[in-house]
Amino acid sequence: MYNSIICRYHEIATKGNNRNMFERCLVENIRHLLDGRAPCRVHRVRGRVWVEPKHEGDFTGEELETIKPRLAKVFGLESFSPAARVAVDMDAIRAKAVELAREVLAPVFAEKESISFRVRARRSFKKFPFRSQEIEIDLVTSIAKEFGDDRFRIDLKHAEYTLGVEIRDEFALLYWDEYRAPGGLPVGSNPRVLTLLSGGIDSPVAAWMIMKRGCPTDFITFHSSPYTPPETTDKVRGIAEFLNGWQIHGKLHLCNLAPLQKLIRDNCTERFRTVLYRRAMLRISEQVARSTGCRALVTGEAVGQVASQTLVNMNTINRAIDMLVLRPLVGADKLETIRIAEMIGSYDLSNTQVPDSCTVFAPSSPATATPEPVAEAEERKIPDYPAVLEKIIADIETIA
């Protein structure tokens, strides 16, 4: 039935003179996420983006079922609808509306005596000789005549079935269903960042949220081989692959922190270990970010969630580097983060239990308020600290 897919955005419409750039970025993302899934063309004309098949005629049902989950992952897109595109002519619009109603409503009426129904018309082509309300009345009347007036209850607020109509200069579009997309800004409309990705619930959600603000992200994860098993990095690879399904591909950097962790264990006060680990992770991540063109680091930290995320410790950790650190979840509680993880589909991946690097040589009673001078004094106990960091960075494995 459908030879087009209407793609709607919301926040992009507020961007004034920069809107053109955001629209181009949105189209690029749609093309990337649909590439190889179904033969499509993506168009952008005067504030509207739509997708159509490369072949003649309508999308097949199989093509639509392939496309819909991909469009549902396009940041910057608010919603989309499979639509029938016809000439800007009232007779053609009326005929197509009745045809669509036969396809959609006939099976419904086989099981129900009546339904609530409405038509919602939007007319951006102001020279069209019918106003929006007149279009709605005309189409409701025509469809009701097809099935019988007594089978329709007009409900303008909470109808079970809504036929949408858009009248544009070039064509008219008719559609039934509206599918939600994540909204936000298209990935690539802001600079690239580097996400510190663990196997937990929080950091994948933080990466998803920063992608929603238009930032493509690479990933860095820390393991402690041989003290952590291969399943530790396998799990994070799976999470990174999942997150790459929402963006143009980001790299994953695998970093073995064990050589430094052993030195911290052997030379530093036990209760400061976690803060010292985190300071090292930020130093390493900053160097990787600068060498790969990333403009900020992203973490899944939330104030007060664990001992290293008290305000004092977060400040001490943060001051180890001179780079912006973004924390999208800083004010969220765990249940809020879990709800987002379940909504986007990362929760089951994160919920698989494997050890991570932070649990290696973990202190029995971690410090909750480590002043920066104390952390610096502890780091001076580590033999050849800068050289150890340099060697760890040199040994990072990058998966493109």
C-alpha positions in Angstrom: 0.0 0.0 0.0 2.8 2.4 0.7 5.3 4.0 -1.6 6.9 6.5 0.9 7.9 6.8 4.5 7.5 10.2 6.1 10.3 11.1 8.5 9.5 13.8 11.1 11.9 15.7 13.3 11.2 18.1 16.1 14.3 19.6 17.8 16.1 20.2 14.4 13.2 22.6 13.5 14.4 25.0 16.2 17.9 25.4 14.8 17.4 28.5 12.7 20.2 29.2 10.2 21.9 26.0 11.1 18.9 23.8 10.3 20.3 22.9 6.9 23.3 21.3 8.4 21.3 19.2 10.8 18.9 18.1 8.1 21.9 16.9 5.9 23.3 15.1 8.9 19.9 13.4 9.5 19.7 12.2 5.9 23.2 10.9 6.1 22.3 8.9 9.2 19.2 7.5 7.7 21.1 6.4 4.6 23.8 4.8 6.7 21.3 2.8 8.9 19.3 1.7 5.9 22.3 0.8 3.7 22.1 -2.8 2.6 18.9 -3.5 4.4 16.4 -2.4 1.7 16.9 -0.6 -1.6 15.8 3.0 -0.7 16.2 6.6 -1.8 16.2 9.3 0.9 15.0 12.8 0.0 15.0 16.2 1.7 12.8 19.1 0.5 11.7 22.1 2.5 11.6 20.8 6.0 10.5 17.3 5.2 12.5 14.1 4.8 11.0 11.0 3.2 12.2 7.6 2.1 11.0 5.8 -1.1 11.9 2.5 -2.7 14.5 2.5 -5.5 12.3 0.1 -7.5 9.0 1.0 -9.1 5.8 0.7 -7.0 5.2 0.2 -3.3 7.4 -1.1 -0.5 6.9 -4.8 0.1 5.8 -5.9 3.5 9.2 -7.5 4.1 11.0 -4.3 3.1 8.9 -2.3 5.6 9.5 -4.8 8.4 13.2 -4.4 7.7 13.2 -0.6 7.6 11.0 0.2 10.6 13.4 -1.0 13.3 16.3 0.8 11.6 14.5 4.1 11.4 13.5 3.6 15.1 17.3 4.0 15.9 17.9 7.3 14.0 18.7 10.0 16.4 17.2 13.4 15.3 14.1 11.6 14.1 11.0 12.1 16.2 8.6 9.7 14.4 7.9 8.2 11.0 5.0 6.8 9.0 4.7 4.5 6.0 2.6 6.5 3.6 0.9 6.5 0.2 2.1 9.3 -2.1 -0.5 10.6 -4.6 -1.0 13.7 -6.8 -2.2 16.9 -5.2 -5.7 16.4 -6.4 -8.8 15.9 -4.3 -10.2 13.1 -6.4 -6.9 11.2 -6.2 -6.6 11.8 -2.5 -10.2 10.6 -1.9 -9.7 7.5 -4.1 -6.5 6.6 -2.2 -8.1 7.2 1.2 -10.9 4.8 0.4 -8.5 2.2 -1.0 -6.3 2.4 2.1 -9.4 2.1 4.3 -10.5 -1.0 2.5 -7.1 -2.6 3.2 -6.8 -1.5 6.8 -10.4 -1.4 8.1 -12.0 -4.4 6.3 -10.3 -6.9 8.5 -11.3 -4.9 11.6 -15.0 -4.8 10.6 -14.9 -8.5 10.1 -14.5 -8.7 13.9 -16.1 -5.5 15.2 -19.4 -3.8 14.6 -18.1 -0.3 14.9 -14.9 1.7 15.5 -14.0 5.2 16.6 -12.3 7.1 13.7 -11.0 10.4 12.6 -9.0 12.1 9.8 -6.2 14.5 10.5 -5.3 16.8 7.6 -2.3 19.1 7.4 -2.1 21.5 4.4 1.3 23.2 3.9 0.4 23.9 0.3 -1.9 26.9 0.9 -3.0 27.2 -2.7 -4.8 23.9 -2.5 -8.5 24.8 -2.9 -9.7 22.8 0.2 -9.0 23.8 3.8 -7.8 21.2 6.3 -11.2 20.8 7.9 -12.9 20.5 4.5 -10.5 17.7 3.6 -11.2 15.9 6.8 -15.0 16.1 6.4 -14.7 15.0 2.7 -12.6 11.9 3.5 -14.6 10.9 6.6 -17.7 11.0 4.6 -16.3 9.0 1.7 -14.8 6.3 3.9 -18.0 6.1 6.0 -20.1 5.7 2.8 -17.9 2.8 1.8 -18.5 0.8 5.0 -21.8 2.3 6.3 -22.2 5.4 8.4 -23.5 3.5 11.5 -20.1 1.7 11.8 -18.1 4.8 12.5 -18.0 6.9 15.7 -16.2 10.2 15.1 -13.8 10.9 17.9 -11.4 13.8 17.4 -9.3 13.2 20.5 -9.0 9.5 21.2 -9.9 7.6 18.0 -8.9 4.0 17.6 -8.0 4.7 14.0 -6.6 7.9 12.5 -6.0 8.6 8.8 -3.3 11.2 8.5 -3.1 13.4 5.4 -0.4 15.9 4.4 -0.9 18.2 1.4 2.4 19.5 0.0 3.2 21.5 -3.1 4.6 18.4 -4.9 2.3 15.6 -3.7 -0.1 14.4 -1.0 0.7 11.8 1.6 -1.8 9.5 3.4 -0.8 7.3 6.3 -2.3 5.3 9.2 0.5 4.4 11.6 3.0 6.6 13.4 6.1 5.0 14.9 8.3 6.6 17.5 12.0 7.3 17.0 14.5 8.5 19.7 14.4 12.2 18.8 17.3 14.5 19.9 20.0 15.5 17.3 21.4 13.5 14.5 24.7 11.7 15.3 27.6 13.7 13.7 26.0 17.1 14.3 28.3 17.6 17.3 32.0 16.5 17.7 33.1 13.0 18.4 33.6 11.8 22.0 35.2 8.8 23.8 33.1 6.8 26.2 34.6 4.8 29.0 32.6 1.6 28.5 32.4 -1.0 31.1 30.2 -4.1 31.1 27.8 -2.5 33.5 24.4 -0.9 33.0 25.3 2.7 33.4 28.0 3.4 30.7 26.1 2.0 27.7 23.1 4.2 28.7 25.5 7.2 29.0 26.9 6.5 25.6 23.4 6.3 24.1 22.4 9.6 25.7 25.4 11.4 24.4 24.7 10.0 20.9 21.2 11.4 21.3 22.8 14.9 21.6 24.5 14.4 18.3 28.0 13.2 19.4 29.4 10.1 17.6 31.3 8.1 20.1 34.3 5.8 20.2 34.7 3.5 23.2 37.5 2.5 25.5 37.2 -0.4 28.0 39.6 -1.5 30.7 40.3 -5.1 31.5 42.9 -6.8 33.8 44.1 -9.8 32.0 45.1 -12.4 33.2 43.1 -11.5 36.3 39.9 -11.0 34.3 38.7 -13.7 31.8 38.3 -13.2 28.0 34.5 -13.0 28.7 35.1 -9.6 30.2 36.2 -8.1 26.9 33.8 -10.3 24.9 30.9 -8.8 26.8 32.0 -5.2 26.1 32.6 -6.0 22.5 28.9 -7.1 22.3 27.8 -3.9 24.0 29.9 -1.7 21.7 28.5 -3.5 18.7 24.9 -2.9 20.0 25.6 0.8 20.5 27.1 1.0 17.0 23.7 0.0 15.7 22.6 3.6 16.6 25.4 5.5 14.8 28.0 5.4 12.1 30.6 2.9 13.4 32.7 3.9 16.4 36.1 2.2 17.4 36.6 0.2 20.5 39.9 0.4 22.4 40.8 -2.5 24.7 43.2 -1.5 27.4 44.9 -3.8 29.9 45.2 -1.9 33.3 46.6 -4.9 35.2 50.3 -3.8 35.1 49.4 -0.5 36.9 46.9 -2.2 39.2 49.6 -4.5 40.5 51.9 -1.6 41.2 49.1 0.3 43.1 48.4 -2.9 45.1 52.0 -3.3 46.1 52.9 0.3 46.8 49.8 2.4 47.7 47.4 2.5 50.7 44.6 0.0 50.1 41.6 2.2 50.6 42.7 4.6 47.9 43.1 2.0 45.2 39.7 2.7 43.4 40.4 6.4 43.2 43.9 5.8 41.8 42.5 3.3 39.3 40.0 5.9 38.1 42.6 8.6 37.8 44.7 6.3 35.7 41.8 5.4 33.5 41.0 9.1 32.8 44.7 9.8 32.0 44.8 6.9 29.5 41.5 7.9 28.0 42.5 11.5 27.6 45.6 10.5 25.6 43.6 8.1 23.4 40.9 10.8 22.9 43.4 13.5 21.9 45.2 11.1 19.5 41.9 10.2 17.8 40.2 13.6 17.5 37.7 13.1 20.3 36.7 16.3 22.1 35.5 15.0 25.4 35.3 11.9 27.6 32.0 10.3 28.7 31.3 8.2 31.8 28.3 6.6 33.4 28.9 8.1 36.8 26.1 9.4 39.0 26.6 11.4 42.2 26.8 9.1 45.3 26.2 5.8 43.5 29.5 4.2 44.7 32.5 5.2 46.8 34.4 6.7 43.8 31.4 8.8 42.9 31.1 11.1 45.9 31.7 14.7 45.1 35.1 14.8 46.7 36.3 11.7 44.9 34.8 12.7 41.6 36.6 16.0 41.9 39.9 14.3 42.7 39.5 11.9 39.8 38.5 14.6 37.4 41.5 16.8 38.2 43.9 14.1 37.0 43.3 15.4 33.4 42.7 18.6 31.5 39.8 17.5 29.3 36.0 17.9 29.4 34.3 14.9 31.1 30.6 14.5 30.3 28.4 12.6 32.7 24.9 12.3 31.2 23.6 10.2 34.2 25.1 12.4 36.9 21.6 13.1 38.5 19.9 9.8 37.7 19.2 7.1 40.2 19.8 3.4 39.4 16.1 2.6 38.6 15.9 5.5 36.1 19.1 4.2 34.4 17.7 0.6 34.3 14.5 1.9 32.7 16.4 3.5 29.9 18.6 0.4 29.5 15.5 -1.7 29.2 13.9 0.7 26.7 16.9 0.9 24.4 17.7 -2.8 24.7 21.1 -2.8 26.4 19.9 -4.1 29.8 20.1 -7.9 29.0 23.6 -7.4 27.6 24.8 -5.5 30.6 23.1 -7.9 33.1 25.4 -10.8 32.1 27.7 -11.3 35.1 31.4 -11.3 34.3 34.3 -9.7 36.3 35.5 -6.2 35.4 38.8 -4.4 36.0 37.5 -2.4 38.9 36.9 -5.5 41.0 40.6 -6.6 40.7 42.5 -6.0 43.9 39.4 -4.0 45.1 39.8 -2.5 48.6 37.7 -3.9 51.4 36.8 -0.4 52.6 37.3 2.2 49.8 37.8 5.8 50.8 34.8 8.0 50.1 36.6 11.4 50.4 40.1 11.4 49.0 41.6 14.9 48.8 43.6 15.6 45.6 46.9 16.1 47.5 46.5 12.6 49.1 45.9 11.0 45.7 49.0 12.8 44.3 51.1 11.6 47.2 49.9 8.0 46.7 50.8 8.2 43.0 54.4 9.3 43.9 54.8 5.9 45.5 54.3 4.2 42.2 57.7 3.3 40.5 58.1 4.9 37.0 54.4 5.8 36.9 54.6 7.9 33.6 56.6 5.2 31.9 54.1 2.5 33.0 51.2 4.6 31.6 53.0 5.1 28.4 53.6 1.4 28.0 49.9 0.6 28.7 48.8 3.1 26.1 51.2 1.7 23.5 49.8 -1.8 24.1 46.1 -0.8 23.6 44.3 -3.0 21.0 42.0 -1.1 18.8 39.0 -2.7 17.0 38.0 -0.5 14.1 
